[in-house]
Tab-separated table of C-alpha atoms and ligand atoms in Angstrom:
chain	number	residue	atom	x	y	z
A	1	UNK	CA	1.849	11.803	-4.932
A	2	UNK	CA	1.962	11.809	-1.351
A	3	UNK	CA	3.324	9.423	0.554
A	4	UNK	CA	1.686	6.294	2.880
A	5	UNK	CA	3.209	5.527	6.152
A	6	UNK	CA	1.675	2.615	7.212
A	7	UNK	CA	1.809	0.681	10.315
A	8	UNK	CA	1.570	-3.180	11.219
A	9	UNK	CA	1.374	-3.336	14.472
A	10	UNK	CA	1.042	-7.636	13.734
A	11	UNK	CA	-0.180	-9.679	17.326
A	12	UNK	CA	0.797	-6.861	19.042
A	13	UNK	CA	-1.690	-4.300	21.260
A	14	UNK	CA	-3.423	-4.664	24.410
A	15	UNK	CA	-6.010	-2.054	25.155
A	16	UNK	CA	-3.031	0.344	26.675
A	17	UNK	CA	-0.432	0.126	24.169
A	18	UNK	CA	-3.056	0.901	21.724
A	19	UNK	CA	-4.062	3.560	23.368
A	20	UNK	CA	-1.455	5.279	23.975
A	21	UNK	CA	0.444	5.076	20.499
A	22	UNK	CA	-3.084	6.231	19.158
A	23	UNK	CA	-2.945	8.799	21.394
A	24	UNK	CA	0.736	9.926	20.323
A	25	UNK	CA	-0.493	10.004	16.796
A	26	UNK	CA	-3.399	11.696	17.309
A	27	UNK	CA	-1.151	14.726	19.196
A	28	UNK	CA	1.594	13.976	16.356
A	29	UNK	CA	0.732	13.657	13.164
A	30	UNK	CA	-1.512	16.264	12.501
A	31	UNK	CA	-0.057	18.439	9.918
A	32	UNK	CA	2.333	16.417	8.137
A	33	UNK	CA	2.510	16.114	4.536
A	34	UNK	CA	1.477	12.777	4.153
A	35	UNK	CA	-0.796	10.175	4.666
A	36	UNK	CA	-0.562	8.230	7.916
A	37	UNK	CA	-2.266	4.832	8.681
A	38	UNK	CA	-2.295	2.777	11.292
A	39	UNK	CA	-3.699	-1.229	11.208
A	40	UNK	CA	-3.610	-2.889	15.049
A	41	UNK	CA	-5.172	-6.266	15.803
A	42	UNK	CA	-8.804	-6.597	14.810
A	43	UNK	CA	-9.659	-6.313	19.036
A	44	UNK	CA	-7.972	-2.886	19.048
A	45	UNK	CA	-9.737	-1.322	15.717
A	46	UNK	CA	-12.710	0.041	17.763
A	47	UNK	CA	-10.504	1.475	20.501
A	48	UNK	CA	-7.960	3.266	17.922
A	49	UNK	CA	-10.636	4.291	15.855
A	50	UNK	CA	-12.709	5.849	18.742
A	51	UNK	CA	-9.125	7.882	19.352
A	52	UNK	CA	-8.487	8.761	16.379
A	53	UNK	CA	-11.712	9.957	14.992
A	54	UNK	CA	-11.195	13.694	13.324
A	55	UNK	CA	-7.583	13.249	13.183
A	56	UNK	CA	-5.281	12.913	10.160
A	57	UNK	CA	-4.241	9.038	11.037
A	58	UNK	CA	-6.844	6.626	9.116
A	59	UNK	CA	-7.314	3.118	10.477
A	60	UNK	CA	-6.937	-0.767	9.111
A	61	UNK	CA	-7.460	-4.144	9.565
A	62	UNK	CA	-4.304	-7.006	8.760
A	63	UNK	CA	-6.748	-9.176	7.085
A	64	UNK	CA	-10.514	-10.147	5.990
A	65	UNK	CA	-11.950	-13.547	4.831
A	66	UNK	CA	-13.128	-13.485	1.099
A	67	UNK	CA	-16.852	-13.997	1.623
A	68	UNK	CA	-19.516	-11.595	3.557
A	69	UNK	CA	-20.774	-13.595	6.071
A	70	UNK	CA	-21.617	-17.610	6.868
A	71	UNK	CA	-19.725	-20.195	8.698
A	72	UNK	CA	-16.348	-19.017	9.305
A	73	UNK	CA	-15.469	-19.418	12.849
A	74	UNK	CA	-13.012	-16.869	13.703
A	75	UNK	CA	-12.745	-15.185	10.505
A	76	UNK	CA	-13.837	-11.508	9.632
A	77	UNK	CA	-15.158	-9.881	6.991
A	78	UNK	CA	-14.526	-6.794	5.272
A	79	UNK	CA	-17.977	-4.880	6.518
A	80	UNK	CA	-17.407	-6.138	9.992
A	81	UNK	CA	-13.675	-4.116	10.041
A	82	UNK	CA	-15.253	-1.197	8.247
A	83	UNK	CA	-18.189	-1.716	11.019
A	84	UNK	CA	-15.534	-1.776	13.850
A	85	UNK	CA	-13.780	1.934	12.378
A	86	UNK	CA	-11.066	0.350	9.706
A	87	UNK	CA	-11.254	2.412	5.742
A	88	UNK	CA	-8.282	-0.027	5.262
A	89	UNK	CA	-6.723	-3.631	5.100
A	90	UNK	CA	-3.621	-5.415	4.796
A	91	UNK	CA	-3.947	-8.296	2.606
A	92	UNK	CA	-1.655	-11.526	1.809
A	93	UNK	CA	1.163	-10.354	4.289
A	94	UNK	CA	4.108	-12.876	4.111
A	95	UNK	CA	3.494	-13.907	7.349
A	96	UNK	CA	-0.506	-14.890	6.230
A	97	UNK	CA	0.698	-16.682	3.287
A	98	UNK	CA	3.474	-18.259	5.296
A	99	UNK	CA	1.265	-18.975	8.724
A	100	UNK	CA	-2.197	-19.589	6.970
A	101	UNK	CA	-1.057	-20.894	3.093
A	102	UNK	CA	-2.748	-18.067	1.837
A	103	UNK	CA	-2.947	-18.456	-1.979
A	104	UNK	CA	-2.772	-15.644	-4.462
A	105	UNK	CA	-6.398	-16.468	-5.595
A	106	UNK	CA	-6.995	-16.180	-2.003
A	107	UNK	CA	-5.708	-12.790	-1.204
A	108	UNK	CA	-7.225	-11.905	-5.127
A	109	UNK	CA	-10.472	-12.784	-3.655
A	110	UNK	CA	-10.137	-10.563	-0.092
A	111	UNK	CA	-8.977	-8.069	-2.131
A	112	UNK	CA	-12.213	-8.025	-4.332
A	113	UNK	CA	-14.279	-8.465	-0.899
A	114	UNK	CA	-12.495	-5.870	0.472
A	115	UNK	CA	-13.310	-3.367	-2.396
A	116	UNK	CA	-16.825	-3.947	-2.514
A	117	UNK	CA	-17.174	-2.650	1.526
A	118	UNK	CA	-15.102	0.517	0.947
A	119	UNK	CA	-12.031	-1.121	2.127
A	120	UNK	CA	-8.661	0.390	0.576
A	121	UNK	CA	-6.451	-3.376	0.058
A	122	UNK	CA	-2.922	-2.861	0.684
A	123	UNK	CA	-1.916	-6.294	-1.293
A	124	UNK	CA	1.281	-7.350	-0.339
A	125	UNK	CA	4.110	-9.056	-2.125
A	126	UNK	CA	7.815	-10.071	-2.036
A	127	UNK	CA	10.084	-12.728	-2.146
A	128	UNK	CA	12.013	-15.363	0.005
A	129	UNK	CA	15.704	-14.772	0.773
A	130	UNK	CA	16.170	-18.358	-1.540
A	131	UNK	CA	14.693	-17.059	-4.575
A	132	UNK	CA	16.376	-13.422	-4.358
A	133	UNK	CA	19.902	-15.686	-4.063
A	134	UNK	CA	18.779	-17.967	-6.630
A	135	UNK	CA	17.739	-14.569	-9.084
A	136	UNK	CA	13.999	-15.468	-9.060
A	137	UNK	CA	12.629	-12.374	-7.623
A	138	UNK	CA	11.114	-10.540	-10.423
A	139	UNK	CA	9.547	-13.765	-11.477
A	140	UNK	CA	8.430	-14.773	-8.065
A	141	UNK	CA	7.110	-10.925	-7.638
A	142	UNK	CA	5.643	-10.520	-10.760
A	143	UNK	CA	3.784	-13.796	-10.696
A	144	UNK	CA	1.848	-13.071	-7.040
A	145	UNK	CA	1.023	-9.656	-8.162
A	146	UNK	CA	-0.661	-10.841	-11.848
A	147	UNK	CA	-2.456	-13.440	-9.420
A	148	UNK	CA	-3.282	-11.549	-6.581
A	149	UNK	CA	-4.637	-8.694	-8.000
A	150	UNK	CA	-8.197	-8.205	-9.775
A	151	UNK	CA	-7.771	-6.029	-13.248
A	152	UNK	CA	-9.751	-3.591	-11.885
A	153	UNK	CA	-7.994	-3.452	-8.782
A	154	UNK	CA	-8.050	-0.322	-6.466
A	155	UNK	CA	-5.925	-0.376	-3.956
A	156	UNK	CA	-1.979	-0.366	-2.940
A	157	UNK	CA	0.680	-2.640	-3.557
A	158	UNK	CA	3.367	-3.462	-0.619
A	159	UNK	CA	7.082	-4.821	-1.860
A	160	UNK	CA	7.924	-6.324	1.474
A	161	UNK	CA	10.819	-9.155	0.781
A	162	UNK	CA	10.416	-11.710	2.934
A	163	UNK	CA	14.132	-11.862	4.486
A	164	UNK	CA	14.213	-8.430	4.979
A	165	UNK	CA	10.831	-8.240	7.438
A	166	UNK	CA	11.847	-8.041	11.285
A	167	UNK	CA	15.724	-9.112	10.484
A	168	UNK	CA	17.160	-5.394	10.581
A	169	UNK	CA	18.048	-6.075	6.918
A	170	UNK	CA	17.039	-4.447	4.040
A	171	UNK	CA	18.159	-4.884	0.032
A	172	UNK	CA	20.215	-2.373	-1.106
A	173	UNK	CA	18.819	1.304	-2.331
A	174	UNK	CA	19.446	-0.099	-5.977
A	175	UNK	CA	17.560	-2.923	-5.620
A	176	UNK	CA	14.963	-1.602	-4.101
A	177	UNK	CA	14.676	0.888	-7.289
A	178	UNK	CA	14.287	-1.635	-9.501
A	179	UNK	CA	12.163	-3.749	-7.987
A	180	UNK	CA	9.819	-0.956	-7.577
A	181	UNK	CA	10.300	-0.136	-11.497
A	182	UNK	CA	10.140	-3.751	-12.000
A	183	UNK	CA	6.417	-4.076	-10.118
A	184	UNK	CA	5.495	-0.389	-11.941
A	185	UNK	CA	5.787	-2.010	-15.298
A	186	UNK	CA	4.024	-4.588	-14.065
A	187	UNK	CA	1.127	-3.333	-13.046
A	188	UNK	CA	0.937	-0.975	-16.474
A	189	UNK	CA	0.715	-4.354	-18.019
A	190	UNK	CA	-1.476	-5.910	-16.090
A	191	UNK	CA	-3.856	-3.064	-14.995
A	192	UNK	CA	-3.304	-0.573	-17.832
A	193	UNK	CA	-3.310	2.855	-17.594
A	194	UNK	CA	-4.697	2.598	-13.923
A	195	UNK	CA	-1.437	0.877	-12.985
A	196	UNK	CA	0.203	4.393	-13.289
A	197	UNK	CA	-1.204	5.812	-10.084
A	198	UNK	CA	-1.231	2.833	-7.852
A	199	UNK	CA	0.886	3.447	-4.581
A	200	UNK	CA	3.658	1.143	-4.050
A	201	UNK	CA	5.143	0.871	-0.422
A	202	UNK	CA	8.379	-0.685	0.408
A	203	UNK	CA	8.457	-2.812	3.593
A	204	UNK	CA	11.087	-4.615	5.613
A	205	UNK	CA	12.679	-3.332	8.602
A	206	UNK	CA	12.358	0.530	7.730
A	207	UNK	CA	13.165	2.783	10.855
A	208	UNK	CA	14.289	6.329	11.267
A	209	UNK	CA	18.243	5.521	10.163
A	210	UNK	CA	16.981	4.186	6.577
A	211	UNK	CA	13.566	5.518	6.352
A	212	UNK	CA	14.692	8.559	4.355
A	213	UNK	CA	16.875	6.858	1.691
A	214	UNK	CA	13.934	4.323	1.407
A	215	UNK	CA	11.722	7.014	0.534
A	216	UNK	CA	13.417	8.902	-1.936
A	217	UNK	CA	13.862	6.548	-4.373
A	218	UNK	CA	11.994	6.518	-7.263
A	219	UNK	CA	8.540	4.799	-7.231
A	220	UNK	CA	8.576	4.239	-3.518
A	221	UNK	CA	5.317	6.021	-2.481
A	222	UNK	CA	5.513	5.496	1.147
A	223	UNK	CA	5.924	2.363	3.971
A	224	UNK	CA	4.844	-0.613	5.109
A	225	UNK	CA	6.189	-0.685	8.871
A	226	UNK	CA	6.137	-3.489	11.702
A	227	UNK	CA	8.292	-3.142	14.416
A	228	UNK	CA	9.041	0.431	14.169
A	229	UNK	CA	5.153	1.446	14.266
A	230	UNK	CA	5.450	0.591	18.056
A	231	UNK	CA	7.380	2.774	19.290
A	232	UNK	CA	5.685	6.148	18.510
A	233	UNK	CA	8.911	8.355	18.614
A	234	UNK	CA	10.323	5.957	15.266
A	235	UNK	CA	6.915	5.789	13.815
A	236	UNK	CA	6.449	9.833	13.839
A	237	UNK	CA	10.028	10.250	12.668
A	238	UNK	CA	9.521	7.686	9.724
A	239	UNK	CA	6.452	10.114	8.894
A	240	UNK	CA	9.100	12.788	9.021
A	241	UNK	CA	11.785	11.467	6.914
A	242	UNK	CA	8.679	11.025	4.585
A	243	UNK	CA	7.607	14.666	4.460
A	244	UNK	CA	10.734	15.862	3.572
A	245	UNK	CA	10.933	13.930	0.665
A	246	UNK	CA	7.649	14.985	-0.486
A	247	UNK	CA	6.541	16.572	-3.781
A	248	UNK	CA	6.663	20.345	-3.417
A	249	UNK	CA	3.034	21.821	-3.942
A	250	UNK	CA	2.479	22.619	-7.500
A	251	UNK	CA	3.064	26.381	-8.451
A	252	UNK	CA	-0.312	28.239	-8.339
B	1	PGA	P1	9.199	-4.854	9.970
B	1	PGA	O1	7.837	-5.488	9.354
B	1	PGA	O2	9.116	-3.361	9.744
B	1	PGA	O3	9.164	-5.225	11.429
B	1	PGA	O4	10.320	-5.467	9.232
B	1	PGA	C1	7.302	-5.006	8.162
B	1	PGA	C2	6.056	-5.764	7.812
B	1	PGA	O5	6.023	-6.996	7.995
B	1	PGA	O6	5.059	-5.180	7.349
């Protein structure tokens, strides 16, 4: 399966940042062998959407609210961010569950709104520096995706440990392995067969260094990125490290 590099560009993006890093992508990632995506603040969707239009780098939001329209000042919905040029959407982020309380029936219920307009959910999941010490991270893991995640859910999964996001740190290659078996058999379990295909991204402080042992491992099928997706040189490299680890094309 090809790999996802995603970007998270978070509260970051003024109209010429976001141009510009649009702009690199558009010039750089055409070509590679995998699947680029890019999700900057809900202002900037239009503006990197307009840029990239045609090109191989798809578009996202970093959240929606649940319902489709009504009395929700400052919230948007899925159909607005498809509206505005998104075919994606980050949903339950630490940092939304963290900043906002976001509940896993919350982010259960985006993700359902986000299906119904044509949004691809990138649910995210991962757990606290505390409960990885204290051994509780396949529980805590396994518990938000059961909850977050419809059973007929379409979409892709982010592990993004919570310690590990912005810090420069990352769990070992080993760990990171069996988590990502860990949240496979999961999602067999939970979303049957289906569960075999769904991508599952590792996030936390990826950049060019560790992007290519990151990728390699088993069940890793591509990146959730934050600080790295700024700088277009580490973002395009990431995408590199990615290619080369990609499935060779099937014999004809
Ligand atoms: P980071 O963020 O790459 O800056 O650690 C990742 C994320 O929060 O998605």
């Amino acid at each position: 399966m090809r790999k996802l590099i995603a970007g998270n560009w978070k509260m970051n993006g003024l109209t010429e940042l976001s141009a510009s890093l649009a702009g690199s992508l558009r010039r750089g990632a055409d070509g590679l062998d995998c699947d680029m995506l890019v999700c900057p603040p809900a202002t900037m969707i239009s503006t990197v959407a307009h840029i990239l239009v045609g090109s191989a780098t798809m578009v996202g939001g970093q959240d929606c609210h649940a319902k489709v329209s009504g009395a929700h000042t400052g919230d948007l919905s899925a159909a607005m961010l498809r509206d505005a040029g998104a075919s994606w959407v980050i949903l339950g982020h630490s940092e939304r569950r963290g900043d906002h309380g976001e509940t896993d029936a919350e982010v259960k219920a985006k993700t359902e709104a986000a299906v119904k307009a044509d949004l691809t959910p990138i649910v995210c999941v991962g757990e606290t520096e505390a409960q990885r010490v204290a051994g509780e991270q396949n529980a805590v893991v396994g518990s938000q995706l059961v909850h977050s995640l419809p059973k007929e859910f379409q979409g892709v999964v982010a592990y993004e440990p919570v310690w590990a996001i912005g810090t420069g740190r990352t769990p070992s290659t080993d760990d990171v392995a069996a988590m990502h078996g860990f949240i496979r058999a999961t999602l067999i379990s939970h979303l049957g067969a289906a569960g075999q295909g769904v991508r599952i991204l590792y996030g936390g402080s990826v950049k060019p260094s560790n992007a290519k042992e990151l990728l390699h491992l088993p069940e890793v099928g591509g990146a959730l990125i934050g600080g790295a997706s700024l700088v277009d040189a580490d973002f395009l490299a990431i995408a590199h490290a990615a290619q080369m680890v990609a499935e060779p094309p099937a014999a004809s």
